Structure formats: C-alpha cells, structure tokens
C-alpha positions as YAML, in Angstrom:
chain: A
units: angstrom
residues:
- id: 1
  name: MET
  ca: [12.37, 18.26, 17.22]
- id: 2
  name: LEU
  ca: [9.25, 19.75, 18.74]
- id: 3
  name: ARG
  ca: [8.47, 16.93, 21.10]
- id: 4
  name: SER
  ca: [11.94, 16.90, 22.65]
- id: 5
  name: LEU
  ca: [11.56, 20.61, 23.37]
- id: 6
  name: GLY
  ca: [8.19, 20.05, 25.00]
- id: 7
  name: GLN
  ca: [6.42, 22.12, 22.37]
- id: 8
  name: ARG
  ca: [3.49, 21.47, 20.12]
- id: 9
  name: PRO
  ca: [3.35, 22.64, 16.52]
- id: 10
  name: VAL
  ca: [1.18, 25.63, 15.85]
- id: 11
  name: THR
  ca: [-1.19, 24.56, 13.13]
- id: 12
  name: GLY
  ca: [-4.35, 26.61, 13.54]
- id: 13
  name: SER
  ca: [-6.42, 23.46, 13.13]
- id: 14
  name: ASP
  ca: [-7.17, 20.19, 14.84]
- id: 15
  name: GLU
  ca: [-4.29, 18.48, 13.06]
- id: 16
  name: ASP
  ca: [-2.67, 15.64, 14.94]
- id: 17
  name: PRO
  ca: [0.70, 16.96, 16.17]
- id: 18
  name: ARG
  ca: [2.27, 13.57, 15.41]
- id: 19
  name: VAL
  ca: [1.35, 13.99, 11.75]
- id: 20
  name: ALA
  ca: [2.78, 17.51, 11.69]
- id: 21
  name: GLU
  ca: [6.02, 16.27, 13.20]
- id: 22
  name: LEU
  ca: [6.20, 13.39, 10.72]
- id: 23
  name: ARG
  ca: [5.63, 15.76, 7.82]
- id: 24
  name: THR
  ca: [8.38, 18.10, 9.08]
- id: 25
  name: ALA
  ca: [10.90, 15.30, 9.60]
- id: 26
  name: VAL
  ca: [10.19, 13.73, 6.21]
- id: 27
  name: SER
  ca: [10.45, 17.09, 4.45]
- id: 28
  name: ARG
  ca: [13.79, 17.79, 6.11]
- id: 29
  name: LEU
  ca: [15.23, 14.39, 5.17]
- id: 30
  name: ARG
  ca: [13.99, 14.76, 1.60]
- id: 31
  name: ARG
  ca: [15.80, 18.10, 1.33]
- id: 32
  name: GLU
  ca: [18.98, 16.64, 2.82]
- id: 33
  name: LEU
  ca: [18.84, 13.70, 0.42]
- id: 34
  name: ALA
  ca: [18.26, 16.00, -2.56]
- id: 35
  name: ALA
  ca: [21.25, 18.14, -1.54]
- id: 36
  name: LEU
  ca: [23.55, 15.12, -1.22]
- id: 37
  name: PRO
  ca: [25.85, 15.23, -4.26]
- id: 38
  name: SER
  ca: [26.87, 11.58, -4.18]
- id: 39
  name: GLU
  ca: [24.92, 8.75, -5.70]
- id: 40
  name: PHE
  ca: [24.46, 5.44, -3.94]
- id: 41
  name: PRO
  ca: [22.77, 2.24, -5.11]
- id: 42
  name: ASP
  ca: [19.48, 2.54, -3.20]
- id: 43
  name: ARG
  ca: [18.91, 6.27, -3.48]
- id: 44
  name: ALA
  ca: [15.80, 5.83, -5.65]
- id: 45
  name: ILE
  ca: [14.28, 3.50, -3.03]
- id: 46
  name: ALA
  ca: [14.87, 6.10, -0.31]
- id: 47
  name: GLU
  ca: [13.36, 8.85, -2.47]
- id: 48
  name: ASP
  ca: [10.30, 6.75, -3.31]
- id: 49
  name: GLU
  ca: [9.64, 5.76, 0.30]
- id: 50
  name: LEU
  ca: [10.12, 9.33, 1.54]
- id: 51
  name: ALA
  ca: [7.56, 10.41, -1.06]
- id: 52
  name: ALA
  ca: [5.21, 7.70, 0.24]
- id: 53
  name: LEU
  ca: [5.69, 8.92, 3.84]
- id: 54
  name: ALA
  ca: [5.04, 12.49, 2.74]
- id: 55
  name: ALA
  ca: [1.81, 11.40, 1.03]
- id: 56
  name: MET
  ca: [0.70, 9.49, 4.13]
- id: 57
  name: ALA
  ca: [1.42, 12.52, 6.33]
- id: 58
  name: SER
  ca: [-0.51, 14.82, 4.02]
- id: 59
  name: GLY
  ca: [-3.47, 12.43, 4.21]
- id: 60
  name: GLY
  ca: [-3.71, 13.09, 7.92]
- id: 61
  name: SER
  ca: [-4.11, 9.58, 9.29]
- id: 62
  name: PRO
  ca: [-1.23, 7.32, 8.27]
- id: 63
  name: GLU
  ca: [-1.35, 3.55, 8.58]
- id: 64
  name: ILE
  ca: [1.15, 2.56, 11.26]
- id: 65
  name: PRO
  ca: [2.30, -0.72, 9.65]
- id: 66
  name: ARG
  ca: [2.90, 1.12, 6.36]
- id: 67
  name: LEU
  ca: [4.82, 3.89, 8.19]
- id: 68
  name: ARG
  ca: [7.07, 1.30, 9.79]
- id: 69
  name: GLY
  ca: [7.57, -0.56, 6.50]
- id: 70
  name: SER
  ca: [8.61, 2.63, 4.74]
- id: 71
  name: LEU
  ca: [10.93, 3.51, 7.62]
- id: 72
  name: LEU
  ca: [12.66, 0.13, 7.34]
- id: 73
  name: LEU
  ca: [13.14, 0.54, 3.60]
- id: 74
  name: ILE
  ca: [14.52, 4.06, 4.04]
- id: 75
  name: ALA
  ca: [16.85, 2.96, 6.83]
- id: 76
  name: GLY
  ca: [18.11, 0.09, 4.69]
- id: 77
  name: ALA
  ca: [18.61, 2.36, 1.70]
- id: 78
  name: ILE
  ca: [20.42, 5.23, 3.43]
- id: 79
  name: GLY
  ca: [21.52, 3.73, 6.73]
- id: 80
  name: SER
  ca: [25.21, 3.82, 5.81]
- id: 81
  name: VAL
  ca: [25.16, 7.43, 4.57]
- id: 82
  name: SER
  ca: [26.42, 9.26, 7.65]
- id: 83
  name: ALA
  ca: [25.41, 12.68, 6.31]
- id: 84
  name: LEU
  ca: [21.77, 11.59, 6.55]
- id: 85
  name: ALA
  ca: [21.93, 9.94, 9.99]
- id: 86
  name: ARG
  ca: [20.38, 12.84, 11.89]
- id: 87
  name: GLY
  ca: [17.52, 13.26, 9.42]
- id: 88
  name: LEU
  ca: [16.85, 9.52, 9.46]
- id: 89
  name: ARG
  ca: [16.78, 9.54, 13.27]
- id: 90
  name: GLU
  ca: [14.25, 12.39, 13.22]
- id: 91
  name: VAL
  ca: [12.00, 10.46, 10.84]
- id: 92
  name: ARG
  ca: [12.30, 7.36, 13.03]
- id: 93
  name: ASP
  ca: [11.43, 9.40, 16.13]
- id: 94
  name: ALA
  ca: [8.40, 10.87, 14.33]
- id: 95
  name: VAL
  ca: [7.19, 7.41, 13.30]
- id: 96
  name: ASP
  ca: [7.67, 6.22, 16.88]
- id: 97
  name: LEU
  ca: [5.20, 8.90, 18.04]
- id: 98
  name: PHE
  ca: [2.47, 6.73, 16.54]
- id: 99
  name: GLY
  ca: [3.19, 3.97, 19.05]
- id: 100
  name: GLU
  ca: [5.11, 0.79, 19.30]
- id: 101
  name: SER
  ca: [4.74, -1.74, 16.55]
- id: 102
  name: PRO
  ca: [3.07, -4.94, 17.65]
- id: 103
  name: ARG
  ca: [5.56, -7.72, 18.35]
- id: 104
  name: ALA
  ca: [4.74, -11.19, 17.15]
...
C-alpha cells in the first residue's frame, strides 16, 4: 500500500491520493474475487458493492457514509473467505484514509 510505504501515487493531476488508493485497492480485490474459483452465497453482494466502490472512486469525491456502508456489506459477504483477507484489509485501510466514521 502506498501510504504504508510513505509514498504518494503519481497521478499527473490534482487527484486526491486517498481516492487513488481506494481505486487501486478496490481494483485489486475485484480481480482477486474474479479469480476465485469457488462460489459462496454472498458473492454477488460483494461484486455489486465493489462495483459501487469503484464507481464512487471514479467520481472523485466519495460519500464517506456510503463508503463505510459498502465496506460493511463487502466484509460481511467475503469476511470468511481467507483467500480474500489481504485484499479486504487493503480496501478497509483505503476507506479509513477518509477519516473516522462518526460514533453515535
């Protein structure tokens, strides 16, 4: 992950580096999920929410509550699939770059 290495993405624009990192993490997890040969009950939910995260990242300014909601749905859908644990953690870390969620 770029942040853990103390690096910023090279974008050639004024793009928010958090958005670039989110887009990278989501893309990686989508590829890992697509390459996973096994089916599991909530795979379609994970795929749909990853697509939603990708769309938010491509829009440039994602809504934090929606990011967190999608992350929860993805975690619930693929949380027990150990082959996807690293990719899920990277997506969670990228979402966390947008700040803490407000606690009620």
